[in-house]
Amino acid sequence: MSVVDLVARKRDGGEVPPDELRRLVLGYAGGEVPDYQMAAFLMAGYLRGFTQRETEALTDAMLASGDRLDLSRLSGPTVDKHSTGGVADGTTLVVGPLAAAMGMQVLKLSGRGLGHTGGTLDKLESIPGMRVELSPDELLDQVERIGLAVAAQSATLVPADKAMYALRDVTATVASTALIASSVMSKKLAGGASCILLDVKTGSGAFMKEASAAAELARTCVRLGQAAGRRTAALVTDMDQPLGDLVGNAVEVQEAVEVLRGERHGRLRDLCLILTGHLAALAGIASDPGEGQRQAAETLDGGAGLEKLHAFVEAQGGDPAVLDDLTRLPQAPVKVEVVAPEAGWLAEVDA
């Protein structure tokens, strides 16, 4: 295979056959293709775009570069939820326990800092003792036992994506729909869940600033999931303003607990119920997303979601007493109160 020829073909707007794309990606992951050639290919693809067939081939190649989780021993239905990231987006901390309490098996491989905010793992690690490095057997045992596990992606899962993302990050080629979709979906498919729900953010605090671009990304991801035989759906949701009222790792845990206690209402709670409803419909727990949302609200109001969060935290070594006394979470060393000089409405907060 001539990498130079592949770069030239993509530079000139041609389509790269799936088998050659696969060899390129696996060659890069294996250290046979140098950074400068892959960087040139990524830039050519960023400028010229990738076809659906190329996007599927990129995803398959990333998936083939490492291990995959085998969930066949789980009774199911197995589900996974992914957010493309934003400000005060602690949905996993609410949706995971709710879905597990409703009878779904939630196995989520999460990341750390995403752009300008902490990732789900950063938020979880604000709980004293919480462990996010779990072996595959530990993950599966925990999901079978309590229905929920959230852990870090292992180094052997989709290593090609990790290497390519690092290169995209320093070559200004991150914002490509095909490259984002193949990156997201290779990890979701490697995670093994039979049902995948994507929460694609749009607005000032999201990677996709325009709703039309977010919708294109959502459609591309859904097609990739369906092509791989997974029940896949996506929602495009607002990130022009922070999703929750509290922003930061520890305080987002606090807000999630308060939502599950029934003490806090607003945009975060509303979206969590919508997401859980769609997961329930994908998993066959509910006849449609509306029915699933109603079941999710009943589960939350009945306290089963909060009980499942306690079981989840304890299973991963965290101190469940923190959930009963939120002051035991890490506290800011400096607190400044900002008082409005007059009465009025806060019309907008730019995420």
PDB file of N, CA and C in Angstrom, residues 89-95 97 123 246 249-264 268 272 300 305-306 309 323 326 329:
ATOM      1  N   ASP A  89     -23.354  19.057  32.249  1.00  0.00           N
ATOM      2  CA  ASP A  89     -24.044  17.889  31.692  1.00  0.00           C
ATOM      3  C   ASP A  89     -23.711  16.666  32.534  1.00  0.00           C
ATOM      4  N   GLY A  90     -24.443  16.501  33.627  1.00  0.00           N
ATOM      5  CA  GLY A  90     -24.246  15.348  34.501  1.00  0.00           C
ATOM      6  C   GLY A  90     -25.290  14.274  34.277  1.00  0.00           C
ATOM      7  N   THR A  91     -25.782  14.142  33.037  1.00  0.00           N
ATOM      8  CA  THR A  91     -26.913  13.249  32.779  1.00  0.00           C
ATOM      9  C   THR A  91     -26.618  11.787  33.110  1.00  0.00           C
ATOM     10  N   THR A  92     -25.381  11.324  32.862  1.00  0.00           N
ATOM     11  CA  THR A  92     -25.061   9.912  33.134  1.00  0.00           C
ATOM     12  C   THR A  92     -25.313   9.557  34.592  1.00  0.00           C
ATOM     13  N   LEU A  93     -25.062  10.511  35.501  1.00  0.00           N
ATOM     14  CA  LEU A  93     -25.214  10.254  36.932  1.00  0.00           C
ATOM     15  C   LEU A  93     -26.671  10.079  37.335  1.00  0.00           C
ATOM     16  N   VAL A  94     -27.582  10.513  36.476  1.00  0.00           N
ATOM     17  CA  VAL A  94     -29.022  10.348  36.734  1.00  0.00           C
ATOM     18  C   VAL A  94     -29.608   9.253  35.852  1.00  0.00           C
ATOM     19  N   VAL A  95     -29.271   9.288  34.562  1.00  0.00           N
ATOM     20  CA  VAL A  95     -29.847   8.332  33.609  1.00  0.00           C
ATOM     21  C   VAL A  95     -29.394   6.906  33.908  1.00  0.00           C
ATOM     22  N   PRO A  97     -28.486   5.306  36.821  1.00  0.00           N
ATOM     23  CA  PRO A  97     -29.255   4.683  37.903  1.00  0.00           C
ATOM     24  C   PRO A  97     -30.733   4.475  37.566  1.00  0.00           C
ATOM     25  N   LYS A 123     -16.057  13.575  37.401  1.00  0.00           N
ATOM     26  CA  LYS A 123     -17.155  13.851  38.336  1.00  0.00           C
ATOM     27  C   LYS A 123     -17.260  12.723  39.367  1.00  0.00           C
ATOM     28  N   LEU A 246     -25.609  23.832  38.522  1.00  0.00           N
ATOM     29  CA  LEU A 246     -24.306  23.790  39.180  1.00  0.00           C
ATOM     30  C   LEU A 246     -23.263  23.333  38.166  1.00  0.00           C
ATOM     31  N   ASN A 249     -17.091  19.525  38.825  1.00  0.00           N
ATOM     32  CA  ASN A 249     -17.165  18.075  39.035  1.00  0.00           C
ATOM     33  C   ASN A 249     -17.965  17.683  40.277  1.00  0.00           C
ATOM     34  N   ALA A 250     -17.564  18.166  41.447  1.00  0.00           N
ATOM     35  CA  ALA A 250     -18.229  17.750  42.686  1.00  0.00           C
ATOM     36  C   ALA A 250     -19.662  18.282  42.758  1.00  0.00           C
ATOM     37  N   VAL A 251     -19.855  19.531  42.350  1.00  0.00           N
ATOM     38  CA  VAL A 251     -21.206  20.103  42.470  1.00  0.00           C
ATOM     39  C   VAL A 251     -22.169  19.485  41.461  1.00  0.00           C
ATOM     40  N   GLU A 252     -21.662  18.947  40.362  1.00  0.00           N
ATOM     41  CA  GLU A 252     -22.554  18.251  39.432  1.00  0.00           C
ATOM     42  C   GLU A 252     -23.004  16.906  40.010  1.00  0.00           C
ATOM     43  N   VAL A 253     -22.145  16.276  40.814  1.00  0.00           N
ATOM     44  CA  VAL A 253     -22.578  15.086  41.561  1.00  0.00           C
ATOM     45  C   VAL A 253     -23.686  15.490  42.535  1.00  0.00           C
ATOM     46  N   GLN A 254     -23.471  16.591  43.240  1.00  0.00           N
ATOM     47  CA  GLN A 254     -24.493  17.096  44.170  1.00  0.00           C
ATOM     48  C   GLN A 254     -25.821  17.314  43.459  1.00  0.00           C
ATOM     49  N   GLU A 255     -25.787  17.955  42.296  1.00  0.00           N
ATOM     50  CA  GLU A 255     -27.033  18.245  41.588  1.00  0.00           C
ATOM     51  C   GLU A 255     -27.735  16.966  41.141  1.00  0.00           C
ATOM     52  N   ALA A 256     -26.946  15.976  40.665  1.00  0.00           N
ATOM     53  CA  ALA A 256     -27.539  14.704  40.246  1.00  0.00           C
ATOM     54  C   ALA A 256     -28.248  14.016  41.409  1.00  0.00           C
ATOM     55  N   VAL A 257     -27.612  14.036  42.577  1.00  0.00           N
ATOM     56  CA  VAL A 257     -28.228  13.425  43.761  1.00  0.00           C
ATOM     57  C   VAL A 257     -29.524  14.157  44.114  1.00  0.00           C
ATOM     58  N   GLU A 258     -29.487  15.478  44.043  1.00  0.00           N
ATOM     59  CA  GLU A 258     -30.685  16.259  44.376  1.00  0.00           C
ATOM     60  C   GLU A 258     -31.810  16.008  43.374  1.00  0.00           C
ATOM     61  N   VAL A 259     -31.455  15.783  42.105  1.00  0.00           N
ATOM     62  CA  VAL A 259     -32.475  15.415  41.116  1.00  0.00           C
ATOM     63  C   VAL A 259     -33.095  14.073  41.482  1.00  0.00           C
ATOM     64  N   LEU A 260     -32.247  13.084  41.805  1.00  0.00           N
ATOM     65  CA  LEU A 260     -32.763  11.749  42.147  1.00  0.00           C
ATOM     66  C   LEU A 260     -33.538  11.746  43.467  1.00  0.00           C
ATOM     67  N   ARG A 261     -33.239  12.701  44.334  1.00  0.00           N
ATOM     68  CA  ARG A 261     -34.018  12.848  45.572  1.00  0.00           C
ATOM     69  C   ARG A 261     -35.376  13.488  45.319  1.00  0.00           C
ATOM     70  N   GLY A 262     -35.549  14.067  44.141  1.00  0.00           N
ATOM     71  CA  GLY A 262     -36.782  14.794  43.846  1.00  0.00           C
ATOM     72  C   GLY A 262     -36.769  16.222  44.351  1.00  0.00           C
ATOM     73  N   GLU A 263     -35.575  16.719  44.718  1.00  0.00           N
ATOM     74  CA  GLU A 263     -35.465  18.050  45.309  1.00  0.00           C
ATOM     75  C   GLU A 263     -35.189  19.143  44.274  1.00  0.00           C
ATOM     76  N   ARG A 264     -34.789  18.745  43.085  1.00  0.00           N
ATOM     77  CA  ARG A 264     -34.387  19.748  42.099  1.00  0.00           C
ATOM     78  C   ARG A 264     -35.067  19.472  40.764  1.00  0.00           C
ATOM     79  N   LEU A 268     -32.026  19.892  33.558  1.00  0.00           N
ATOM     80  CA  LEU A 268     -31.279  18.643  33.732  1.00  0.00           C
ATOM     81  C   LEU A 268     -32.236  17.484  33.986  1.00  0.00           C
ATOM     82  N   CYS A 272     -32.910  14.257  31.470  1.00  0.00           N
ATOM     83  CA  CYS A 272     -32.613  12.907  31.973  1.00  0.00           C
ATOM     84  C   CYS A 272     -33.814  11.982  31.801  1.00  0.00           C
ATOM     85  N   LEU A 300     -38.104   7.642  39.294  1.00  0.00           N
ATOM     86  CA  LEU A 300     -37.427   8.707  40.025  1.00  0.00           C
ATOM     87  C   LEU A 300     -38.230   9.113  41.262  1.00  0.00           C
ATOM     88  N   GLY A 305     -34.268   5.142  41.714  1.00  0.00           N
ATOM     89  CA  GLY A 305     -33.049   5.617  41.067  1.00  0.00           C
ATOM     90  C   GLY A 305     -31.980   5.989  42.076  1.00  0.00           C
ATOM     91  N   LEU A 306     -32.400   6.640  43.177  1.00  0.00           N
ATOM     92  CA  LEU A 306     -31.460   7.024  44.233  1.00  0.00           C
ATOM     93  C   LEU A 306     -30.879   5.786  44.914  1.00  0.00           C
ATOM     94  N   LEU A 309     -28.227   4.414  42.673  1.00  0.00           N
ATOM     95  CA  LEU A 309     -27.003   5.213  42.735  1.00  0.00           C
ATOM     96  C   LEU A 309     -26.180   4.820  43.960  1.00  0.00           C
ATOM     97  N   LEU A 323     -23.696  10.477  49.615  1.00  0.00           N
ATOM     98  CA  LEU A 323     -24.973  10.739  48.952  1.00  0.00           C
ATOM     99  C   LEU A 323     -26.043  11.168  49.947  1.00  0.00           C
ATOM    100  N   LEU A 326     -24.215  15.595  51.493  1.00  0.00           N
ATOM    101  CA  LEU A 326     -23.490  16.140  50.349  1.00  0.00           C
ATOM    102  C   LEU A 326     -22.363  17.086  50.752  1.00  0.00           C
ATOM    103  N   LEU A 329     -18.745  15.953  50.100  1.00  0.00           N
ATOM    104  CA  LEU A 329     -18.080  16.098  48.810  1.00  0.00           C
ATOM    105  C   LEU A 329     -17.012  17.192  48.924  1.00  0.00           C
TER     106      LEU A 329
END
